[in-house]
Amino acid sequence: MNIVSYGAGTNSTALLIEMVNRGISCDLITFADTGAERPETYEYLKMFSEWLVSKGFPAIVCVKAETPSKHMGLEQFCIGHKTLPSIAFGYKKCSQQFKGEPQDKYIKNHPMVQKEWSDGFRVNKYIGYDADEPHRANRVLDEKITNKFNMQYPLVEWNMGRDECIESIKNAGLPLPGKSACFFCPSSKPREILQMAKTHPDLIKRALALEENAKESFTAIKGLGRNWSWKELIDSDNAQMKMFANEVPCECYDGE
């Protein structure tokens, strides 16, 4: 049995496309929905799932984390606990809790997977690490994982780095998926945040509200940017835009 953990990014998209191209079957594709992806990611997810089905692959299954309030998203979790995503504090618990664990639980309880294990077989789990990051594929895994799964990193085996993954997607006639991450991800770069402020001001408003809601719960960091707050970044950018907007137009002209 072959399964794929889909991240809705460039690498995992290219992985599935190449599995189609190379005649590698797939039985299950999961995507962990934190409830906070950008609208473009949800649109791409729907389009790509339909493309995969047209090629004889299964549709992408979206799974969500189970929290005290069933299927509470990461945004609601942070607001309710007056905190920020754990990566803002240097931990990756948010990714584990809202990405890894929901997929692991769904996969382990899937009837086809249960049957494979009861018959004494391991399941092939395909991960989209590319050839530019072989160290991730070479990590030593716990026996609890290796006893149940054959971990597969075909992009590394096929020597496909980032550029080759982009080329694979374009050759399939598909648009590039862009970055897949929560819209309030602390790993976002300033330019990404400022761009989102232009394209999705509603999401920026929610991110700033999340940051404001949690400000009393942290002292070692300044906000979603860890060493700086998103509010400071947005306010600074707005101040610069106002400064340029108030400049007196130049009346110089070329002499005769």
Coordinates of C-alpha atoms in Angstrom, one line a residue:
M1 CA 0.0 0.0 0.0
N2 CA 1.3 3.4 -1.0
I3 CA 0.3 6.6 0.9
V4 CA 1.4 10.2 0.6
S5 CA 1.4 13.0 3.2
Y6 CA 0.6 16.0 1.0
G7 CA 1.7 19.4 2.2
A8 CA 0.2 21.5 -0.6
G9 CA 3.6 22.9 -1.4
T10 CA 6.0 22.6 -4.4
N11 CA 7.8 19.5 -3.3
S12 CA 4.8 17.3 -2.4
T13 CA 2.9 18.5 -5.5
A14 CA 5.8 17.5 -7.7
L15 CA 6.1 14.2 -5.9
L16 CA 2.5 13.2 -6.7
I17 CA 2.9 14.4 -10.3
E18 CA 6.0 12.3 -10.8
M19 CA 4.3 9.3 -9.2
V20 CA 1.6 9.7 -11.9
N21 CA 4.2 10.1 -14.6
R22 CA 6.3 7.1 -13.5
G23 CA 3.3 4.7 -13.0
I24 CA 3.6 4.5 -9.2
S25 CA 0.3 3.7 -7.7
C26 CA -1.2 5.6 -4.8
D27 CA -3.9 4.4 -2.4
L28 CA -4.3 7.3 0.1
I29 CA -3.3 11.0 0.1
T30 CA -3.8 13.0 3.3
F31 CA -3.6 16.8 3.9
A32 CA -3.7 18.3 7.4
D33 CA -5.9 21.3 7.5
T34 CA -5.1 23.7 10.4
G35 CA -8.1 25.8 9.4
A36 CA -5.8 28.8 8.7
E37 CA -4.3 28.2 5.3
R38 CA -4.4 31.1 2.8
P39 CA -7.4 31.1 0.4
E40 CA -5.1 30.3 -2.5
T41 CA -4.0 27.1 -0.8
Y42 CA -7.6 25.8 -0.4
E43 CA -8.3 26.7 -4.0
Y44 CA -5.1 24.9 -5.2
L45 CA -6.0 21.9 -3.0
K46 CA -9.4 21.5 -4.7
M47 CA -8.0 21.9 -8.2
F48 CA -5.1 19.5 -7.7
S49 CA -7.3 16.9 -6.0
E50 CA -9.5 16.9 -9.1
W51 CA -6.5 16.6 -11.3
L52 CA -5.2 13.6 -9.4
V53 CA -8.7 11.9 -9.6
S54 CA -8.6 12.5 -13.4
K55 CA -5.3 10.5 -13.5
G56 CA -6.8 7.6 -11.5
F57 CA -5.4 8.6 -8.1
P58 CA -7.6 9.0 -5.0
A59 CA -8.9 12.4 -4.0
I60 CA -6.9 14.2 -1.3
V61 CA -8.4 13.6 2.2
C62 CA -8.4 16.6 4.5
V63 CA -8.0 15.8 8.2
K64 CA -8.1 18.1 11.2
A65 CA -6.7 17.9 14.7
E66 CA -9.0 16.9 17.5
T67 CA -8.8 19.3 20.4
P68 CA -11.0 19.7 23.5
S69 CA -13.4 21.5 21.3
K70 CA -13.6 18.9 18.5
H71 CA -11.8 20.0 15.3
M72 CA -10.9 23.4 16.7
G73 CA -8.4 25.1 14.3
L74 CA -5.0 26.5 15.3
E75 CA -6.3 30.1 15.2
Q76 CA -9.1 29.4 17.6
F77 CA -6.8 27.3 19.8
C78 CA -4.3 30.2 20.1
I79 CA -7.1 32.7 20.8
G80 CA -8.7 30.5 23.4
H81 CA -5.4 30.0 25.2
K82 CA -4.2 33.6 24.7
T83 CA -1.0 32.4 23.1
L84 CA 0.8 32.3 19.7
P85 CA 1.8 29.3 17.6
S86 CA 4.6 27.5 19.4
I87 CA 7.1 28.1 16.6
A88 CA 7.1 31.8 17.8
F89 CA 8.7 30.5 21.0
G90 CA 11.2 28.3 19.1
Y91 CA 9.2 25.0 19.3
K92 CA 7.4 23.0 16.5
K93 CA 4.6 21.7 18.6
C94 CA 2.0 23.5 16.6
S95 CA 3.1 21.7 13.4
Q96 CA 3.2 18.4 15.3
Q97 CA -0.2 18.9 16.9
F98 CA -2.1 20.4 13.9
K99 CA -0.2 18.8 11.0
G100 CA 1.6 15.6 11.9
E101 CA -0.6 14.0 14.6
P102 CA -4.0 14.4 12.7
Q103 CA -2.5 12.7 9.7
D104 CA -0.8 10.0 11.7
K105 CA -4.1 9.2 13.6
Y106 CA -6.1 9.1 10.4
I107 CA -3.6 6.8 8.6
K108 CA -3.2 4.4 11.5
N109 CA -7.0 4.0 11.8
H110 CA -7.6 3.6 8.1
P111 CA -9.1 0.2 7.3
M112 CA -6.7 -0.5 4.4
V113 CA -3.7 0.3 6.6
Q114 CA -5.0 -1.8 9.4
K115 CA -5.4 -4.7 7.0
E116 CA -1.9 -4.3 5.6
W117 CA -0.5 -4.5 9.2
S118 CA -2.7 -7.4 10.2
D119 CA -1.4 -9.3 7.1
G120 CA 2.1 -8.7 8.3
F121 CA 3.0 -6.0 5.7
R122 CA 4.5 -2.5 6.2
V123 CA 3.0 0.5 4.4
N124 CA 5.0 2.6 2.0
K125 CA 4.8 6.2 3.1
Y126 CA 6.0 8.7 0.5
I127 CA 7.5 12.1 1.8
G128 CA 8.3 15.0 -0.5
Y129 CA 11.8 15.9 0.7
D130 CA 13.8 17.0 -2.3
A131 CA 17.4 16.4 -3.4
D132 CA 18.5 19.7 -1.9
E133 CA 17.6 18.5 1.6
P134 CA 18.9 14.9 1.8
H135 CA 19.7 15.3 5.5
R136 CA 16.0 15.3 6.3
A137 CA 15.6 11.9 4.5
N138 CA 18.7 10.5 6.4
R139 CA 17.3 11.1 9.9
V140 CA 17.3 8.1 12.2
L141 CA 13.7 7.2 12.8
D142 CA 12.1 5.5 15.8
E143 CA 11.5 1.7 15.5
K144 CA 7.8 2.3 16.1
I145 CA 7.7 4.1 12.7
T146 CA 10.1 1.8 10.8
N147 CA 8.2 -1.3 12.1
K148 CA 5.0 -0.1 10.5
F149 CA 6.2 2.0 7.5
N150 CA 8.7 1.9 4.7
M151 CA 9.6 5.6 4.5
Q152 CA 10.2 6.6 0.9
Y153 CA 11.9 9.8 -0.4
P154 CA 11.7 9.4 -4.1
L155 CA 12.6 13.1 -5.0
V156 CA 16.0 12.5 -3.4
E157 CA 16.4 9.2 -5.3
W158 CA 15.3 10.9 -8.6
N159 CA 17.8 13.7 -7.9
M160 CA 15.0 16.3 -8.1
G161 CA 15.8 19.5 -6.3
R162 CA 13.6 22.6 -6.0
D163 CA 14.2 23.7 -9.6
E164 CA 13.3 20.2 -11.0
C165 CA 10.2 20.1 -8.9
I166 CA 9.0 23.4 -10.3
E167 CA 9.8 22.2 -13.8
S168 CA 7.8 19.0 -13.2
I169 CA 4.7 21.0 -12.1
K170 CA 5.0 23.3 -15.1
N171 CA 5.4 20.4 -17.5
A172 CA 2.1 18.9 -16.2
G173 CA 0.4 22.1 -17.2
L174 CA -0.4 23.1 -13.7
P175 CA 0.2 26.4 -11.8
L176 CA 2.7 26.5 -9.0
P177 CA 1.1 26.0 -5.6
G178 CA 3.0 28.8 -3.8
K179 CA 3.9 28.6 -0.1
S180 CA 1.7 26.5 2.1
A181 CA 1.5 27.8 5.7
C182 CA -0.9 29.3 8.2
F183 CA -1.5 33.0 7.4
F184 CA -0.2 34.0 10.8
C185 CA 2.9 31.7 10.7
P186 CA 5.8 33.2 12.8
S187 CA 8.2 32.0 10.1
S188 CA 6.7 34.4 7.5
K189 CA 9.2 36.8 6.1
P190 CA 8.5 40.6 6.3
R191 CA 7.9 40.9 2.6
E192 CA 5.4 38.1 2.7
I193 CA 3.5 39.8 5.5
L194 CA 3.4 43.1 3.8
Q195 CA 2.3 41.5 0.5
M196 CA -0.5 39.7 2.4
A197 CA -1.5 43.0 3.9
K198 CA -2.2 44.2 0.4
T199 CA -3.9 41.1 -1.0
H200 CA -5.7 39.8 2.1
P201 CA -6.2 42.7 4.6
D202 CA -8.8 40.6 6.4
L203 CA -6.2 38.0 7.2
I204 CA -3.7 40.5 8.5
K205 CA -6.4 42.0 10.7
R206 CA -7.0 38.5 12.2
A207 CA -3.3 37.9 12.6
L208 CA -2.8 41.2 14.5
A209 CA -5.8 40.4 16.6
L210 CA -4.3 37.1 17.5
E211 CA -1.0 38.8 18.4
E212 CA -2.8 41.5 20.5
N213 CA -4.8 38.8 22.3
A214 CA -1.7 37.0 23.4
K215 CA 0.6 39.9 24.3
E216 CA 0.2 39.4 28.0
S217 CA 1.3 35.8 27.9
F218 CA 4.8 36.3 26.6
T219 CA 7.8 38.4 27.7
A220 CA 10.8 36.7 26.0
I221 CA 9.5 37.6 22.5
K222 CA 7.9 40.7 21.0
G223 CA 5.2 39.1 18.9
L224 CA 4.6 36.9 15.9
G225 CA 7.9 37.8 14.4
R226 CA 9.6 36.6 17.6
N227 CA 12.1 39.5 17.8
W228 CA 9.6 41.9 16.4
S229 CA 5.8 42.2 16.2
W230 CA 3.7 42.1 13.1
K231 CA 1.9 45.2 14.3
E232 CA 5.2 47.2 14.4
L233 CA 6.0 46.0 10.9
I234 CA 2.6 47.0 9.5
D235 CA 2.5 50.3 11.3
S236 CA 6.0 51.2 10.1
D237 CA 5.1 50.3 6.5
N238 CA 1.9 52.4 6.7
A239 CA 3.9 55.3 8.1
Q240 CA 6.3 55.2 5.2
M241 CA 3.5 55.0 2.7
K242 CA 1.9 58.1 4.3
M243 CA 5.3 60.0 4.2
F244 CA 5.6 59.3 0.5
A245 CA 2.0 60.2 -0.1
N246 CA 2.5 63.6 1.5
E247 CA 5.5 64.6 -0.6
V248 CA 5.2 67.7 -2.7
P249 CA 5.2 66.9 -6.4
C250 CA 8.3 68.0 -8.2
E251 CA 7.7 70.7 -10.8
C252 CA 11.1 70.5 -12.5
Y253 CA 11.0 70.3 -16.3
D254 CA 13.6 70.0 -19.0
G255 CA 14.7 73.3 -20.4
E256 CA 14.5 74.1 -24.1

